[in-house]
Amino acid sequence: MTDPLCTTLLALLDDSAVLIALFDPQDMLRYANTAFRQSFFLSQEEHLSWAELMRRNYRQKQGSRIETDDIEAWLRSACSRRGKLPYRAFEADLCDGRWMWMTETMSADGWMLCQASDITELRADKRELRQARDVAVRAAQTDPMTGISNRTHLMQLLQLLLQQRLQHAAPACLAILDLDHFKRINDLEGHPAGDHVICGFVQTARAQLRQRDGFGRLGGEEFMLLLPQTSLLEAEQCCERILAAARLDRPLAAKPELGYTCSIGLTELRPDDDIASCYARADEALYHAKGSGRDCVSSVR
């Protein structure tokens, strides 16, 4: 594209009534047109992360309308869906009363194009019904205690990752993570403390992940990690970072001496894989990690 064309395109985007923004693989805002910046109260110089933008919206009650008593829990839930599909569309409302049709388009390398159109006058009589449907869908995909993806949503994301692996022949990995000796924590400290450890681990692990990575709770103290566009070596490095962060975590303020570790089974997806085959390999690798002393990553191709 020649420079004059670039200039013309950027001018048209900036004049558009459609809200347009571009986020990089770290979910940092890299471009936003005037309509987007005005709607989310961003100056021309500001390039916040999406999470920082949502936190500021919540504090100042402007931009996105966020109805929650816990913004961090809301962000965990939102991030479990954000950037996980090649294309996603949904409705959302702004604090100024506008109702928006939002779309997210992902590139293979993790860039996200966000667009939002004003649909305030479009079938307003059906809005409550659509909202109830969206709430039900989110609830069906979310682990209620941690706010991240539940088993059902993880399996949907894994099936999509397998399809993408076939279409694009790009490497991808699956990991199963399990907290070590977790029953001992429940027995000695009680189940509420155990729940707190699980939620602490979720925050610790998510801090090591990219926006496009899928992460959720399979049940109990077991989790799944989906790593698109990732070689086995890169996945091993990611898992090692999670293990190192977990060793340092002290999730119980009343018991600062109490820590925990994690074991991880890792596998690279194969062209002939289905959900059962890759899950079985990762589970076998996890069994090997547990048998090798725990607090380690065991991988299999």
C-alpha atoms as a printed R data frame, in Angstrom:
    type eleno elety resid chain resno       x       y      z
1   ATOM     1    CA   MET     A     1   0.000   0.000  0.000
2   ATOM     2    CA   THR     A     2   1.459   3.371 -1.016
3   ATOM     3    CA   ASP     A     3   1.822   6.246  1.419
4   ATOM     4    CA   PRO     A     4  -1.046   8.296 -0.104
5   ATOM     5    CA   LEU     A     5  -3.349   5.304  0.254
6   ATOM     6    CA   CYS     A     6  -2.271   4.812  3.871
7   ATOM     7    CA   THR     A     7  -2.945   8.468  4.586
8   ATOM     8    CA   THR     A     8  -6.376   8.291  2.937
9   ATOM     9    CA   LEU     A     9  -7.313   5.108  4.768
10  ATOM    10    CA   LEU     A    10  -6.278   6.478  8.159
11  ATOM    11    CA   ALA     A    11  -8.199   9.696  7.493
12  ATOM    12    CA   LEU     A    12 -11.347   7.740  6.604
13  ATOM    13    CA   LEU     A    13 -11.004   5.512  9.665
14  ATOM    14    CA   ASP     A    14 -10.596   8.561 11.864
15  ATOM    15    CA   ASP     A    15 -13.717  10.200 10.394
16  ATOM    16    CA   SER     A    16 -15.811   7.047 10.738
17  ATOM    17    CA   ALA     A    17 -18.694   6.920 13.219
18  ATOM    18    CA   VAL     A    18 -17.787   3.281 13.841
19  ATOM    19    CA   LEU     A    19 -15.527   2.826 16.872
20  ATOM    20    CA   ILE     A    20 -12.272   1.245 15.664
21  ATOM    21    CA   ALA     A    21  -9.259   0.107 17.703
22  ATOM    22    CA   LEU     A    22  -6.244  -2.128 17.187
23  ATOM    23    CA   PHE     A    23  -4.637  -4.058 20.067
24  ATOM    24    CA   ASP     A    24  -1.269  -5.804 19.870
25  ATOM    25    CA   PRO     A    25  -0.553  -9.396 21.073
26  ATOM    26    CA   GLN     A    26   0.050  -8.058 24.601
27  ATOM    27    CA   ASP     A    27  -3.435  -6.456 24.453
28  ATOM    28    CA   MET     A    28  -2.008  -2.919 24.401
29  ATOM    29    CA   LEU     A    29  -3.904  -0.310 22.407
30  ATOM    30    CA   ARG     A    30  -1.840   0.634 19.351
31  ATOM    31    CA   TYR     A    31  -4.409   2.565 17.298
32  ATOM    32    CA   ALA     A    32  -7.827   4.054 17.990
33  ATOM    33    CA   ASN     A    33  -9.894   6.383 15.850
34  ATOM    34    CA   THR     A    34 -11.546   9.526 17.180
35  ATOM    35    CA   ALA     A    35 -14.915   7.831 17.762
36  ATOM    36    CA   PHE     A    36 -13.289   5.139 19.914
37  ATOM    37    CA   ARG     A    37 -11.172   7.595 21.890
38  ATOM    38    CA   GLN     A    38 -14.137   9.877 22.571
39  ATOM    39    CA   SER     A    39 -16.355   6.978 23.669
40  ATOM    40    CA   PHE     A    40 -13.710   5.606 26.043
41  ATOM    41    CA   PHE     A    41 -12.310   8.984 27.155
42  ATOM    42    CA   LEU     A    42  -8.803   8.439 25.813
43  ATOM    43    CA   SER     A    43  -6.461  11.225 24.837
44  ATOM    44    CA   GLN     A    44  -4.455  10.968 21.617
45  ATOM    45    CA   GLU     A    45  -1.306  10.160 23.595
46  ATOM    46    CA   GLU     A    46  -2.764   7.331 25.682
47  ATOM    47    CA   HIS     A    47  -2.039   3.715 24.770
48  ATOM    48    CA   LEU     A    48  -3.382   1.654 27.665
49  ATOM    49    CA   SER     A    49  -3.864  -2.063 27.873
50  ATOM    50    CA   TRP     A    50  -7.446  -3.242 27.473
51  ATOM    51    CA   ALA     A    51  -7.544  -4.297 31.144
52  ATOM    52    CA   GLU     A    52  -6.268  -0.884 32.278
53  ATOM    53    CA   LEU     A    53  -8.884   0.818 30.123
54  ATOM    54    CA   MET     A    54 -11.670  -1.286 31.624
55  ATOM    55    CA   ARG     A    55 -10.433  -0.628 35.170
56  ATOM    56    CA   ARG     A    56 -10.466   3.101 34.516
57  ATOM    57    CA   ASN     A    57 -13.943   2.904 32.943
58  ATOM    58    CA   TYR     A    58 -15.140   1.115 36.064
59  ATOM    59    CA   ARG     A    59 -13.587   3.603 38.511
60  ATOM    60    CA   GLN     A    60 -14.804   6.680 36.649
61  ATOM    61    CA   LYS     A    61 -18.164   5.213 35.560
62  ATOM    62    CA   GLN     A    62 -17.615   6.129 31.923
63  ATOM    63    CA   GLY     A    63 -16.988   4.250 28.695
64  ATOM    64    CA   SER     A    64 -18.081   0.625 29.028
65  ATOM    65    CA   ARG     A    65 -20.884  -0.001 31.469
66  ATOM    66    CA   ILE     A    66 -19.552  -2.639 33.862
67  ATOM    67    CA   GLU     A    67 -21.976  -3.960 36.436
68  ATOM    68    CA   THR     A    68 -20.003  -5.813 39.077
69  ATOM    69    CA   ASP     A    69 -18.844  -5.480 42.684
70  ATOM    70    CA   ASP     A    70 -15.456  -6.998 41.808
71  ATOM    71    CA   ILE     A    71 -13.713  -5.596 38.739
72  ATOM    72    CA   GLU     A    72 -10.848  -8.101 38.933
73  ATOM    73    CA   ALA     A    73 -13.265 -11.042 38.895
74  ATOM    74    CA   TRP     A    74 -15.086  -9.389 35.973
75  ATOM    75    CA   LEU     A    75 -11.791  -9.027 34.098
76  ATOM    76    CA   ARG     A    76 -10.861 -12.665 34.701
77  ATOM    77    CA   SER     A    77 -14.177 -13.765 33.268
78  ATOM    78    CA   ALA     A    78 -13.963 -11.377 30.300
79  ATOM    79    CA   CYS     A    79 -10.381 -12.389 29.500
80  ATOM    80    CA   SER     A    80 -11.371 -16.058 29.418
81  ATOM    81    CA   ARG     A    81 -13.366 -15.220 26.262
82  ATOM    82    CA   ARG     A    82 -11.470 -12.240 24.843
83  ATOM    83    CA   GLY     A    83  -9.115 -13.048 21.978
84  ATOM    84    CA   LYS     A    84  -9.732 -16.807 21.987
85  ATOM    85    CA   LEU     A    85 -11.715 -17.001 18.724
86  ATOM    86    CA   PRO     A    86 -10.749 -15.790 15.225
87  ATOM    87    CA   TYR     A    87 -13.934 -13.717 15.220
88  ATOM    88    CA   ARG     A    88 -16.394 -12.832 17.950
89  ATOM    89    CA   ALA     A    89 -19.454 -10.545 17.997
90  ATOM    90    CA   PHE     A    90 -21.570  -9.468 20.946
91  ATOM    91    CA   GLU     A    91 -23.682  -6.624 22.297
92  ATOM    92    CA   ALA     A    92 -22.514  -4.188 24.977
93  ATOM    93    CA   ASP     A    93 -23.714  -0.915 26.404
94  ATOM    94    CA   LEU     A    94 -21.899   2.290 27.278
95  ATOM    95    CA   CYS     A    95 -22.424   4.512 30.284
96  ATOM    96    CA   ASP     A    96 -23.803   7.256 28.029
97  ATOM    97    CA   GLY     A    97 -26.782   5.043 27.141
98  ATOM    98    CA   ARG     A    98 -25.645   3.822 23.735
99  ATOM    99    CA   TRP     A    99 -26.025   0.152 22.856
100 ATOM   100    CA   MET     A   100 -23.191  -1.193 20.703
101 ATOM   101    CA   TRP     A   101 -22.612  -4.164 18.394
102 ATOM   102    CA   MET     A   102 -18.991  -5.122 19.120
103 ATOM   103    CA   THR     A   103 -16.765  -7.316 16.968
104 ATOM   104    CA   GLU     A   104 -13.297  -8.722 17.602
105 ATOM   105    CA   THR     A   105 -11.210 -10.047 14.697
106 ATOM   106    CA   MET     A   106  -7.977 -11.843 15.565
107 ATOM   107    CA   SER     A   107  -4.912 -12.319 13.374
108 ATOM   108    CA   ALA     A   108  -2.889 -15.518 13.607
109 ATOM   109    CA   ASP     A   109  -0.084 -13.681 15.442
110 ATOM   110    CA   GLY     A   110  -2.340 -12.248 18.148
111 ATOM   111    CA   TRP     A   111  -3.319  -8.759 16.921
112 ATOM   112    CA   MET     A   112  -6.958  -7.813 17.497
113 ATOM   113    CA   LEU     A   113  -9.128  -5.430 15.480
114 ATOM   114    CA   CYS     A   114 -12.091  -4.148 17.524
115 ATOM   115    CA   GLN     A   115 -15.083  -2.411 15.941
116 ATOM   116    CA   ALA     A   116 -18.294  -1.157 17.508
117 ATOM   117    CA   SER     A   117 -21.417   0.215 15.818
118 ATOM   118    CA   ASP     A   118 -24.283   2.035 17.500
119 ATOM   119    CA   ILE     A   119 -27.420  -0.146 17.462
120 ATOM   120    CA   THR     A   120 -29.345   1.727 20.149
121 ATOM   121    CA   GLU     A   121 -32.446   2.034 17.970
122 ATOM   122    CA   LEU     A   122 -32.274  -1.498 16.571
123 ATOM   123    CA   ARG     A   123 -34.903  -3.805 18.045
124 ATOM   124    CA   ALA     A   124 -34.762  -2.219 21.485
125 ATOM   125    CA   ASP     A   125 -37.835  -4.250 22.444
126 ATOM   126    CA   LYS     A   126 -35.784  -7.463 22.217
127 ATOM   127    CA   ARG     A   127 -32.794  -6.140 24.153
128 ATOM   128    CA   GLU     A   128 -33.655  -7.691 27.516
129 ATOM   129    CA   LEU     A   129 -34.146 -11.065 25.882
130 ATOM   130    CA   ARG     A   130 -30.784 -10.809 24.106
131 ATOM   131    CA   GLN     A   131 -29.096  -9.736 27.330
132 ATOM   132    CA   ALA     A   132 -30.540 -12.695 29.203
133 ATOM   133    CA   ARG     A   133 -29.318 -15.013 26.461
134 ATOM   134    CA   ASP     A   134 -25.788 -13.566 26.619
135 ATOM   135    CA   VAL     A   135 -25.703 -13.855 30.409
136 ATOM   136    CA   ALA     A   136 -26.775 -17.492 30.171
137 ATOM   137    CA   VAL     A   137 -24.080 -18.246 27.584
138 ATOM   138    CA   ARG     A   138 -21.370 -16.638 29.730
139 ATOM   139    CA   ALA     A   139 -22.544 -18.537 32.803
140 ATOM   140    CA   ALA     A   140 -22.421 -21.815 30.873
141 ATOM   141    CA   GLN     A   141 -18.794 -21.122 29.914
142 ATOM   142    CA   THR     A   142 -17.475 -19.826 33.239
143 ATOM   143    CA   ASP     A   143 -16.192 -21.520 36.371
144 ATOM   144    CA   PRO     A   144 -18.193 -19.786 39.116
145 ATOM   145    CA   MET     A   145 -15.454 -19.747 41.762
146 ATOM   146    CA   THR     A   146 -12.494 -18.485 39.712
147 ATOM   147    CA   GLY     A   147 -14.243 -16.631 36.876
148 ATOM   148    CA   ILE     A   148 -12.137 -18.368 34.197
149 ATOM   149    CA   SER     A   149 -13.246 -20.871 31.554
150 ATOM   150    CA   ASN     A   150 -14.918 -24.031 32.792
151 ATOM   151    CA   ARG     A   151 -14.461 -27.552 31.424
152 ATOM   152    CA   THR     A   152 -17.185 -27.151 28.791
153 ATOM   153    CA   HIS     A   153 -15.684 -23.956 27.394
154 ATOM   154    CA   LEU     A   154 -12.167 -25.422 27.471
155 ATOM   155    CA   MET     A   155 -13.251 -28.381 25.361
156 ATOM   156    CA   GLN     A   156 -14.872 -26.010 22.863
157 ATOM   157    CA   LEU     A   157 -11.646 -24.007 22.653
158 ATOM   158    CA   LEU     A   158  -9.582 -27.193 22.309
159 ATOM   159    CA   GLN     A   159 -11.761 -28.386 19.436
160 ATOM   160    CA   LEU     A   160 -11.291 -25.027 17.723
161 ATOM   161    CA   LEU     A   161  -7.527 -25.183 18.272
162 ATOM   162    CA   LEU     A   162  -7.403 -28.647 16.694
163 ATOM   163    CA   GLN     A   163  -9.268 -27.328 13.645
164 ATOM   164    CA   GLN     A   164  -6.915 -24.350 13.373
165 ATOM   165    CA   ARG     A   165  -3.935 -26.688 13.692
166 ATOM   166    CA   LEU     A   166  -5.208 -28.638 10.678
167 ATOM   167    CA   GLN     A   167  -5.997 -25.557  8.589
168 ATOM   168    CA   HIS     A   168  -2.812 -23.596  9.209
169 ATOM   169    CA   ALA     A   169  -0.272 -26.299 10.128
170 ATOM   170    CA   ALA     A   170   0.984 -24.031 12.899
171 ATOM   171    CA   PRO     A   171   2.306 -25.580 16.126
172 ATOM   172    CA   ALA     A   172   0.064 -25.603 19.187
173 ATOM   173    CA   CYS     A   173   0.282 -27.193 22.619
174 ATOM   174    CA   LEU     A   174  -1.980 -28.472 25.383
175 ATOM   175    CA   ALA     A   175  -1.057 -28.653 29.062
176 ATOM   176    CA   ILE     A   176  -2.825 -30.029 32.127
177 ATOM   177    CA   LEU     A   177  -1.830 -28.434 35.426
178 ATOM   178    CA   ASP     A   178  -2.475 -29.882 38.880
179 ATOM   179    CA   LEU     A   179  -1.679 -28.363 42.278
180 ATOM   180    CA   ASP     A   180   0.545 -30.663 44.332
181 ATOM   181    CA   HIS     A   181  -0.669 -32.169 47.626
182 ATOM   182    CA   PHE     A   182  -3.759 -29.992 47.501
183 ATOM   183    CA   LYS     A   183  -5.764 -32.329 49.740
184 ATOM   184    CA   ARG     A   184  -3.266 -31.607 52.512
185 ATOM   185    CA   ILE     A   185  -4.076 -27.874 52.276
186 ATOM   186    CA   ASN     A   186  -7.811 -28.582 52.496
187 ATOM   187    CA   ASP     A   187  -7.341 -30.972 55.423
188 ATOM   188    CA   LEU     A   188  -5.020 -28.711 57.421
189 ATOM   189    CA   GLU     A   189  -6.375 -25.253 56.583
190 ATOM   190    CA   GLY     A   190  -9.974 -25.944 55.594
191 ATOM   191    CA   HIS     A   191 -11.811 -25.767 52.274
192 ATOM   192    CA   PRO     A   192 -12.226 -21.953 52.264
193 ATOM   193    CA   ALA     A   193  -8.430 -21.657 52.452
194 ATOM   194    CA   GLY     A   194  -8.127 -24.220 49.675
195 ATOM   195    CA   ASP     A   195 -10.481 -22.159 47.513
196 ATOM   196    CA   HIS     A   196  -8.327 -19.103 48.193
197 ATOM   197    CA   VAL     A   197  -5.217 -21.002 47.069
198 ATOM   198    CA   ILE     A   198  -6.939 -22.025 43.836
199 ATOM   199    CA   CYS     A   199  -7.968 -18.426 43.110
200 ATOM   200    CA   GLY     A   200  -4.462 -17.239 43.922
201 ATOM   201    CA   PHE     A   201  -2.991 -19.766 41.512
202 ATOM   202    CA   VAL     A   202  -5.355 -18.593 38.767
203 ATOM   203    CA   GLN     A   203  -4.068 -15.022 39.104
204 ATOM   204    CA   THR     A   204  -0.454 -16.200 39.273
205 ATOM   205    CA   ALA     A   205  -0.745 -18.408 36.187
206 ATOM   206    CA   ARG     A   206  -2.681 -15.885 34.095
207 ATOM   207    CA   ALA     A   207   0.043 -13.290 34.654
208 ATOM   208    CA   GLN     A   208   2.420 -15.538 32.665
209 ATOM   209    CA   LEU     A   209   0.083 -15.984 29.683
210 ATOM   210    CA   ARG     A   210  -0.733 -14.156 26.484
211 ATOM   211    CA   GLN     A   211  -4.168 -12.849 25.639
212 ATOM   212    CA   ARG     A   212  -4.724 -15.562 23.014
213 ATOM   213    CA   ASP     A   213  -3.824 -18.444 25.351
214 ATOM   214    CA   GLY     A   214  -6.749 -20.432 26.691
215 ATOM   215    CA   PHE     A   215  -6.766 -21.150 30.422
216 ATOM   216    CA   GLY     A   216  -9.461 -22.652 32.572
217 ATOM   217    CA   ARG     A   217 -10.392 -24.957 35.404
218 ATOM   218    CA   LEU     A   218 -11.214 -28.573 34.646
219 ATOM   219    CA   GLY     A   219 -12.404 -29.168 38.192
220 ATOM   220    CA   GLY     A   220 -10.995 -29.282 41.716
221 ATOM   221    CA   GLU     A   221  -7.324 -28.281 41.609
222 ATOM   222    CA   GLU     A   222  -6.838 -29.260 37.947
223 ATOM   223    CA   PHE     A   223  -6.514 -26.774 35.084
224 ATOM   224    CA   MET     A   224  -5.999 -26.763 31.330
225 ATOM   225    CA   LEU     A   225  -3.794 -24.481 29.254
226 ATOM   226    CA   LEU     A   226  -4.111 -24.074 25.466
227 ATOM   227    CA   LEU     A   227  -1.191 -22.470 23.641
228 ATOM   228    CA   PRO     A   228  -1.841 -21.614 19.970
229 ATOM   229    CA   GLN     A   229   1.015 -20.697 17.620
230 ATOM   230    CA   THR     A   230   3.446 -22.219 20.130
231 ATOM   231    CA   SER     A   231   6.188 -24.830 19.708
232 ATOM   232    CA   LEU     A   232   6.835 -27.468 22.352
233 ATOM   233    CA   LEU     A   233  10.013 -25.659 23.450
234 ATOM   234    CA   GLU     A   234   8.161 -22.351 23.808
235 ATOM   235    CA   ALA     A   235   5.371 -24.108 25.728
236 ATOM   236    CA   GLU     A   236   7.908 -25.688 28.086
237 ATOM   237    CA   GLN     A   237   9.375 -22.256 28.781
238 ATOM   238    CA   CYS     A   238   5.900 -20.863 29.498
239 ATOM   239    CA   CYS     A   239   5.133 -23.734 31.877
240 ATOM   240    CA   GLU     A   240   8.448 -23.234 33.678
241 ATOM   241    CA   ARG     A   241   7.522 -19.583 34.250
242 ATOM   242    CA   ILE     A   242   4.208 -20.669 35.761
243 ATOM   243    CA   LEU     A   243   5.987 -23.145 38.070
244 ATOM   244    CA   ALA     A   244   8.502 -20.508 39.171
245 ATOM   245    CA   ALA     A   245   5.743 -17.982 39.910
246 ATOM   246    CA   ALA     A   246   3.700 -20.583 41.811
247 ATOM   247    CA   ARG     A   247   6.668 -21.420 44.072
248 ATOM   248    CA   LEU     A   248   6.793 -17.778 45.165
249 ATOM   249    CA   ASP     A   249   3.058 -17.375 45.691
250 ATOM   250    CA   ARG     A   250   1.797 -16.956 49.259
251 ATOM   251    CA   PRO     A   251  -1.984 -16.732 48.790
252 ATOM   252    CA   LEU     A   252  -3.047 -16.781 52.469
253 ATOM   253    CA   ALA     A   253  -2.358 -13.493 54.244
254 ATOM   254    CA   ALA     A   254  -2.934 -15.151 57.632
255 ATOM   255    CA   LYS     A   255  -0.398 -17.870 56.795
256 ATOM   256    CA   PRO     A   256   2.475 -16.197 54.936
257 ATOM   257    CA   GLU     A   257   4.596 -19.325 55.323
258 ATOM   258    CA   LEU     A   258   2.122 -21.468 53.361
259 ATOM   259    CA   GLY     A   259   3.108 -22.030 49.748
260 ATOM   260    CA   TYR     A   260   2.330 -24.615 47.115
261 ATOM   261    CA   THR     A   261   3.719 -26.110 43.913
262 ATOM   262    CA   CYS     A   262   2.242 -27.376 40.680
263 ATOM   263    CA   SER     A   263   2.877 -30.248 38.267
264 ATOM   264    CA   ILE     A   264   2.295 -29.926 34.527
265 ATOM   265    CA   GLY     A   265   1.776 -32.446 31.728
266 ATOM   266    CA   LEU     A   266   2.410 -30.998 28.286
267 ATOM   267    CA   THR     A   267   1.962 -32.214 24.717
268 ATOM   268    CA   GLU     A   268   2.178 -30.778 21.227
269 ATOM   269    CA   LEU     A   269  -0.923 -31.211 19.078
270 ATOM   270    CA   ARG     A   270  -0.600 -33.612 16.142
271 ATOM   271    CA   PRO     A   271  -2.361 -33.376 12.750
272 ATOM   272    CA   ASP     A   272  -4.327 -36.574 13.457
273 ATOM   273    CA   ASP     A   273  -5.342 -35.609 17.009
274 ATOM   274    CA   ASP     A   274  -8.841 -35.408 18.384
275 ATOM   275    CA   ILE     A   275  -9.791 -34.181 21.847
276 ATOM   276    CA   ALA     A   276  -9.476 -37.623 23.424
277 ATOM   277    CA   SER     A   277  -6.023 -38.410 22.015
278 ATOM   278    CA   CYS     A   278  -4.261 -35.148 22.889
279 ATOM   279    CA   TYR     A   279  -5.937 -34.975 26.295
280 ATOM   280    CA   ALA     A   280  -4.790 -38.544 27.055
281 ATOM   281    CA   ARG     A   281  -1.178 -37.670 26.158
282 ATOM   282    CA   ALA     A   282  -1.189 -34.565 28.340
283 ATOM   283    CA   ASP     A   283  -2.750 -36.547 31.192
284 ATOM   284    CA   GLU     A   284  -0.099 -39.239 30.820
285 ATOM   285    CA   ALA     A   285   2.608 -36.555 30.882
286 ATOM   286    CA   LEU     A   286   1.048 -35.111 34.067
287 ATOM   287    CA   TYR     A   287   1.135 -38.578 35.652
288 ATOM   288    CA   HIS     A   288   4.836 -38.774 34.773
289 ATOM   289    CA   ALA     A   289   5.472 -35.321 36.311
290 ATOM   290    CA   LYS     A   290   3.763 -36.412 39.526
291 ATOM   291    CA   GLY     A   291   5.860 -39.579 39.590
292 ATOM   292    CA   SER     A   292   9.053 -37.626 39.010
293 ATOM   293    CA   GLY     A   293   8.810 -35.699 42.240
294 ATOM   294    CA   ARG     A   294   6.155 -33.091 41.335
295 ATOM   295    CA   ASP     A   295   6.818 -29.355 40.842
296 ATOM   296    CA   CYS     A   296   8.019 -29.988 37.280
297 ATOM   297    CA   VAL     A   297   6.942 -30.126 33.634
298 ATOM   298    CA   SER     A   298   6.807 -33.393 31.747
299 ATOM   299    CA   SER     A   299   6.302 -33.125 27.993
300 ATOM   300    CA   VAL     A   300   5.550 -35.530 25.155
301 ATOM   301    CA   ARG     A   301   5.250 -34.912 21.447
